[in-house]
JSON list of C-alpha atoms in Angstrom, two decimals:
[
{"chain": "A", "resi": 198, "resn": "GLN", "atom": "CA", "xyz": [-27.60, 19.47, -15.23]},
{"chain": "A", "resi": 199, "resn": "VAL", "atom": "CA", "xyz": [-26.92, 17.32, -12.16]},
{"chain": "A", "resi": 200, "resn": "GLN", "atom": "CA", "xyz": [-29.46, 15.08, -10.49]},
{"chain": "A", "resi": 201, "resn": "LEU", "atom": "CA", "xyz": [-29.18, 12.99, -7.35]},
{"chain": "A", "resi": 202, "resn": "VAL", "atom": "CA", "xyz": [-31.57, 10.04, -7.16]},
{"chain": "A", "resi": 203, "resn": "GLU", "atom": "CA", "xyz": [-31.98, 8.05, -3.95]},
{"chain": "A", "resi": 204, "resn": "SER", "atom": "CA", "xyz": [-33.31, 4.51, -3.64]},
{"chain": "A", "resi": 205, "resn": "GLY", "atom": "CA", "xyz": [-33.54, 1.74, -1.06]},
{"chain": "A", "resi": 206, "resn": "GLY", "atom": "CA", "xyz": [-35.86, 3.18, 1.56]},
{"chain": "A", "resi": 207, "resn": "GLY", "atom": "CA", "xyz": [-38.78, 1.27, 2.99]},
{"chain": "A", "resi": 208, "resn": "LEU", "atom": "CA", "xyz": [-40.41, -0.24, 6.05]},
{"chain": "A", "resi": 209, "resn": "VAL", "atom": "CA", "xyz": [-38.36, -2.43, 8.36]},
{"chain": "A", "resi": 210, "resn": "GLN", "atom": "CA", "xyz": [-38.74, -3.79, 11.88]},
{"chain": "A", "resi": 211, "resn": "ALA", "atom": "CA", "xyz": [-36.54, -2.58, 14.70]},
{"chain": "A", "resi": 212, "resn": "GLY", "atom": "CA", "xyz": [-33.21, -4.37, 14.62]},
{"chain": "A", "resi": 213, "resn": "GLY", "atom": "CA", "xyz": [-33.37, -4.80, 10.86]},
{"chain": "A", "resi": 214, "resn": "SER", "atom": "CA", "xyz": [-31.18, -3.41, 8.10]},
{"chain": "A", "resi": 215, "resn": "LEU", "atom": "CA", "xyz": [-31.52, -1.33, 4.96]},
{"chain": "A", "resi": 216, "resn": "ARG", "atom": "CA", "xyz": [-29.12, -0.01, 2.35]},
{"chain": "A", "resi": 217, "resn": "LEU", "atom": "CA", "xyz": [-29.71, 3.33, 0.71]},
{"chain": "A", "resi": 218, "resn": "SER", "atom": "CA", "xyz": [-28.14, 4.32, -2.60]},
{"chain": "A", "resi": 219, "resn": "CYS", "atom": "CA", "xyz": [-27.79, 7.70, -4.25]},
{"chain": "A", "resi": 220, "resn": "ALA", "atom": "CA", "xyz": [-26.61, 8.03, -7.82]},
{"chain": "A", "resi": 221, "resn": "ALA", "atom": "CA", "xyz": [-25.59, 11.30, -9.42]},
{"chain": "A", "resi": 222, "resn": "SER", "atom": "CA", "xyz": [-26.40, 11.66, -13.11]},
{"chain": "A", "resi": 223, "resn": "GLY", "atom": "CA", "xyz": [-25.10, 14.04, -15.74]},
{"chain": "A", "resi": 224, "resn": "SER", "atom": "CA", "xyz": [-21.75, 14.60, -17.45]},
{"chain": "A", "resi": 225, "resn": "ILE", "atom": "CA", "xyz": [-20.00, 14.55, -14.10]},
{"chain": "A", "resi": 226, "resn": "PHE", "atom": "CA", "xyz": [-16.31, 15.16, -13.75]},
{"chain": "A", "resi": 227, "resn": "SER", "atom": "CA", "xyz": [-15.96, 14.96, -9.96]},
{"chain": "A", "resi": 228, "resn": "ILE", "atom": "CA", "xyz": [-17.90, 15.15, -6.72]},
{"chain": "A", "resi": 229, "resn": "ASN", "atom": "CA", "xyz": [-16.39, 16.50, -3.52]},
{"chain": "A", "resi": 230, "resn": "VAL", "atom": "CA", "xyz": [-18.09, 15.47, -0.26]},
{"chain": "A", "resi": 231, "resn": "MET", "atom": "CA", "xyz": [-21.19, 13.26, -0.42]},
{"chain": "A", "resi": 232, "resn": "ALA", "atom": "CA", "xyz": [-23.44, 12.94, 2.57]},
{"chain": "A", "resi": 233, "resn": "TRP", "atom": "CA", "xyz": [-26.70, 11.62, 3.93]},
{"chain": "A", "resi": 234, "resn": "TYR", "atom": "CA", "xyz": [-29.07, 13.80, 5.94]},
{"chain": "A", "resi": 235, "resn": "ARG", "atom": "CA", "xyz": [-32.39, 12.93, 7.48]},
{"chain": "A", "resi": 236, "resn": "GLN", "atom": "CA", "xyz": [-35.47, 14.78, 8.59]},
{"chain": "A", "resi": 237, "resn": "ALA", "atom": "CA", "xyz": [-38.05, 13.35, 10.95]},
{"chain": "A", "resi": 238, "resn": "PRO", "atom": "CA", "xyz": [-41.55, 14.89, 11.25]},
{"chain": "A", "resi": 239, "resn": "GLY", "atom": "CA", "xyz": [-41.44, 18.10, 13.24]},
{"chain": "A", "resi": 240, "resn": "LYS", "atom": "CA", "xyz": [-37.64, 18.10, 13.42]},
{"chain": "A", "resi": 241, "resn": "GLN", "atom": "CA", "xyz": [-34.84, 19.88, 11.61]},
{"chain": "A", "resi": 242, "resn": "ARG", "atom": "CA", "xyz": [-32.82, 18.18, 8.94]},
{"chain": "A", "resi": 243, "resn": "GLU", "atom": "CA", "xyz": [-29.67, 16.67, 10.46]},
{"chain": "A", "resi": 244, "resn": "LEU", "atom": "CA", "xyz": [-26.44, 15.26, 9.12]},
{"chain": "A", "resi": 245, "resn": "VAL", "atom": "CA", "xyz": [-26.23, 11.47, 9.40]},
{"chain": "A", "resi": 246, "resn": "ALA", "atom": "CA", "xyz": [-22.91, 10.69, 7.70]},
{"chain": "A", "resi": 247, "resn": "ALA", "atom": "CA", "xyz": [-20.50, 12.14, 5.17]},
{"chain": "A", "resi": 248, "resn": "VAL", "atom": "CA", "xyz": [-17.68, 10.78, 3.03]},
{"chain": "A", "resi": 249, "resn": "SER", "atom": "CA", "xyz": [-14.98, 12.71, 1.20]},
{"chain": "A", "resi": 250, "resn": "ARG", "atom": "CA", "xyz": [-13.78, 11.90, -2.28]},
{"chain": "A", "resi": 251, "resn": "GLY", "atom": "CA", "xyz": [-10.76, 10.24, -0.70]},
{"chain": "A", "resi": 252, "resn": "GLY", "atom": "CA", "xyz": [-12.88, 8.08, 1.59]},
{"chain": "A", "resi": 253, "resn": "SER", "atom": "CA", "xyz": [-12.66, 9.90, 4.92]},
{"chain": "A", "resi": 254, "resn": "THR", "atom": "CA", "xyz": [-15.90, 9.50, 6.86]},
{"chain": "A", "resi": 255, "resn": "ASN", "atom": "CA", "xyz": [-17.81, 11.33, 9.55]},
{"chain": "A", "resi": 256, "resn": "TYR", "atom": "CA", "xyz": [-20.86, 10.15, 11.49]},
{"chain": "A", "resi": 257, "resn": "SER", "atom": "CA", "xyz": [-23.37, 11.64, 13.86]},
{"chain": "A", "resi": 258, "resn": "ASP", "atom": "CA", "xyz": [-23.12, 10.19, 17.36]},
{"chain": "A", "resi": 259, "resn": "SER", "atom": "CA", "xyz": [-26.62, 8.72, 17.07]},
{"chain": "A", "resi": 260, "resn": "VAL", "atom": "CA", "xyz": [-25.65, 6.38, 14.23]},
{"chain": "A", "resi": 261, "resn": "LYS", "atom": "CA", "xyz": [-21.99, 5.70, 14.95]},
{"chain": "A", "resi": 262, "resn": "GLY", "atom": "CA", "xyz": [-21.31, 1.98, 15.03]},
{"chain": "A", "resi": 263, "resn": "ARG", "atom": "CA", "xyz": [-24.62, 1.13, 13.31]},
{"chain": "A", "resi": 264, "resn": "PHE", "atom": "CA", "xyz": [-24.45, 2.94, 9.96]},
{"chain": "A", "resi": 265, "resn": "THR", "atom": "CA", "xyz": [-21.71, 2.79, 7.33]},
{"chain": "A", "resi": 266, "resn": "ILE", "atom": "CA", "xyz": [-21.30, 5.30, 4.52]},
{"chain": "A", "resi": 267, "resn": "SER", "atom": "CA", "xyz": [-19.33, 4.45, 1.40]},
{"chain": "A", "resi": 268, "resn": "ARG", "atom": "CA", "xyz": [-19.00, 5.67, -2.17]},
{"chain": "A", "resi": 269, "resn": "ASP", "atom": "CA", "xyz": [-18.04, 4.45, -5.60]},
{"chain": "A", "resi": 270, "resn": "ASN", "atom": "CA", "xyz": [-16.39, 7.35, -7.43]},
{"chain": "A", "resi": 271, "resn": "ALA", "atom": "CA", "xyz": [-16.48, 5.55, -10.77]},
{"chain": "A", "resi": 272, "resn": "LYS", "atom": "CA", "xyz": [-20.27, 5.26, -10.48]},
{"chain": "A", "resi": 273, "resn": "ASN", "atom": "CA", "xyz": [-20.81, 8.66, -8.81]},
{"chain": "A", "resi": 274, "resn": "THR", "atom": "CA", "xyz": [-22.78, 6.81, -6.16]},
{"chain": "A", "resi": 275, "resn": "VAL", "atom": "CA", "xyz": [-22.91, 6.99, -2.37]},
{"chain": "A", "resi": 276, "resn": "TYR", "atom": "CA", "xyz": [-24.34, 4.29, -0.12]},
{"chain": "A", "resi": 277, "resn": "LEU", "atom": "CA", "xyz": [-25.60, 4.14, 3.44]},
{"chain": "A", "resi": 278, "resn": "ARG", "atom": "CA", "xyz": [-25.73, 0.76, 5.08]},
{"chain": "A", "resi": 279, "resn": "MET", "atom": "CA", "xyz": [-27.99, 0.95, 8.14]},
{"chain": "A", "resi": 280, "resn": "ASN", "atom": "CA", "xyz": [-27.90, -1.87, 10.69]},
{"chain": "A", "resi": 281, "resn": "SER", "atom": "CA", "xyz": [-29.62, -2.31, 14.06]},
{"chain": "A", "resi": 282, "resn": "LEU", "atom": "CA", "xyz": [-32.29, 0.16, 13.05]},
{"chain": "A", "resi": 283, "resn": "LYS", "atom": "CA", "xyz": [-34.35, 1.84, 15.75]},
{"chain": "A", "resi": 284, "resn": "PRO", "atom": "CA", "xyz": [-37.78, 3.52, 15.57]},
{"chain": "A", "resi": 285, "resn": "GLU", "atom": "CA", "xyz": [-36.02, 6.85, 16.13]},
{"chain": "A", "resi": 286, "resn": "ASP", "atom": "CA", "xyz": [-34.21, 6.36, 12.80]},
{"chain": "A", "resi": 287, "resn": "THR", "atom": "CA", "xyz": [-37.56, 6.86, 11.06]},
{"chain": "A", "resi": 288, "resn": "ALA", "atom": "CA", "xyz": [-37.21, 9.85, 8.73]},
{"chain": "A", "resi": 289, "resn": "VAL", "atom": "CA", "xyz": [-36.91, 10.97, 5.14]},
{"chain": "A", "resi": 290, "resn": "TYR", "atom": "CA", "xyz": [-33.29, 10.46, 4.13]},
{"chain": "A", "resi": 291, "resn": "TYR", "atom": "CA", "xyz": [-31.71, 12.89, 1.69]},
{"chain": "A", "resi": 292, "resn": "CYS", "atom": "CA", "xyz": [-28.53, 12.60, -0.33]},
{"chain": "A", "resi": 293, "resn": "ASN", "atom": "CA", "xyz": [-26.32, 15.67, -0.66]},
{"chain": "A", "resi": 294, "resn": "ALA", "atom": "CA", "xyz": [-23.25, 16.56, -2.70]},
{"chain": "A", "resi": 295, "resn": "ASP", "atom": "CA", "xyz": [-21.51, 19.74, -1.63]},
{"chain": "A", "resi": 296, "resn": "ARG", "atom": "CA", "xyz": [-19.83, 20.42, -4.99]},
{"chain": "A", "resi": 297, "resn": "VAL", "atom": "CA", "xyz": [-20.27, 18.66, -8.32]},
{"chain": "A", "resi": 298, "resn": "GLY", "atom": "CA", "xyz": [-18.06, 19.45, -11.29]},
{"chain": "A", "resi": 299, "resn": "TYR", "atom": "CA", "xyz": [-19.68, 18.66, -14.62]},
{"chain": "A", "resi": 300, "resn": "TYR", "atom": "CA", "xyz": [-19.65, 19.48, -18.31]},
{"chain": "A", "resi": 301, "resn": "THR", "atom": "CA", "xyz": [-22.49, 21.14, -20.18]},
{"chain": "A", "resi": 302, "resn": "GLY", "atom": "CA", "xyz": [-22.32, 22.31, -23.78]},
{"chain": "A", "resi": 303, "resn": "GLY", "atom": "CA", "xyz": [-18.60, 21.73, -23.71]},
{"chain": "A", "resi": 304, "resn": "TRP", "atom": "CA", "xyz": [-18.08, 24.00, -20.71]},
{"chain": "A", "resi": 305, "resn": "TYR", "atom": "CA", "xyz": [-17.02, 22.98, -17.21]},
{"chain": "A", "resi": 306, "resn": "ARG", "atom": "CA", "xyz": [-19.31, 24.05, -14.38]},
{"chain": "A", "resi": 307, "resn": "ASP", "atom": "CA", "xyz": [-19.49, 23.59, -10.62]},
{"chain": "A", "resi": 308, "resn": "GLU", "atom": "CA", "xyz": [-22.85, 23.06, -8.97]},
{"chain": "A", "resi": 309, "resn": "TYR", "atom": "CA", "xyz": [-23.02, 23.52, -5.22]},
{"chain": "A", "resi": 310, "resn": "ASP", "atom": "CA", "xyz": [-25.21, 22.00, -2.51]},
{"chain": "A", "resi": 311, "resn": "CYS", "atom": "CA", "xyz": [-27.06, 19.45, -4.61]},
{"chain": "A", "resi": 312, "resn": "TRP", "atom": "CA", "xyz": [-29.91, 17.49, -3.03]},
{"chain": "A", "resi": 313, "resn": "GLY", "atom": "CA", "xyz": [-31.85, 14.40, -3.91]},
{"chain": "A", "resi": 314, "resn": "GLN", "atom": "CA", "xyz": [-35.62, 14.12, -3.58]},
{"chain": "A", "resi": 315, "resn": "GLY", "atom": "CA", "xyz": [-35.47, 11.99, -0.44]},
{"chain": "A", "resi": 316, "resn": "THR", "atom": "CA", "xyz": [-36.44, 8.44, 0.42]},
{"chain": "A", "resi": 317, "resn": "GLN", "atom": "CA", "xyz": [-38.62, 7.40, 3.34]},
{"chain": "A", "resi": 318, "resn": "VAL", "atom": "CA", "xyz": [-37.26, 5.05, 5.97]},
{"chain": "A", "resi": 319, "resn": "THR", "atom": "CA", "xyz": [-39.75, 3.75, 8.53]},
{"chain": "A", "resi": 320, "resn": "VAL", "atom": "CA", "xyz": [-38.70, 1.55, 11.43]},
{"chain": "A", "resi": 321, "resn": "SER", "atom": "CA", "xyz": [-41.48, -0.17, 13.33]},
{"chain": "A", "resi": 322, "resn": "SER", "atom": "CA", "xyz": [-41.15, -1.19, 16.97]}
]
């Protein structure tokens, strides 16, 4: 019904930049909060940044001032611009939507806690 597909990961040197994208597909009516999480090997998944439908943002202290989250509601897409990357930013980055309203078979549905498949970001020192 609803799919989140990330893109834009890759290998970059320390100090470099990357931009991640996550597009939601389906007959989507609205998406509430969209966020990026990351999970490094041997560590728990952690929140990186989140953006509300109205554009309010929240960042983890570790990325504040370096990363920028934004979204395009018309395209059902969220972005994460990552600057001044550090080796400790290396992780699989996951897109999340806390509530997605969509239509299926003519009926309105809400799907909660939707996740993408993840995209690898590797920062070399």
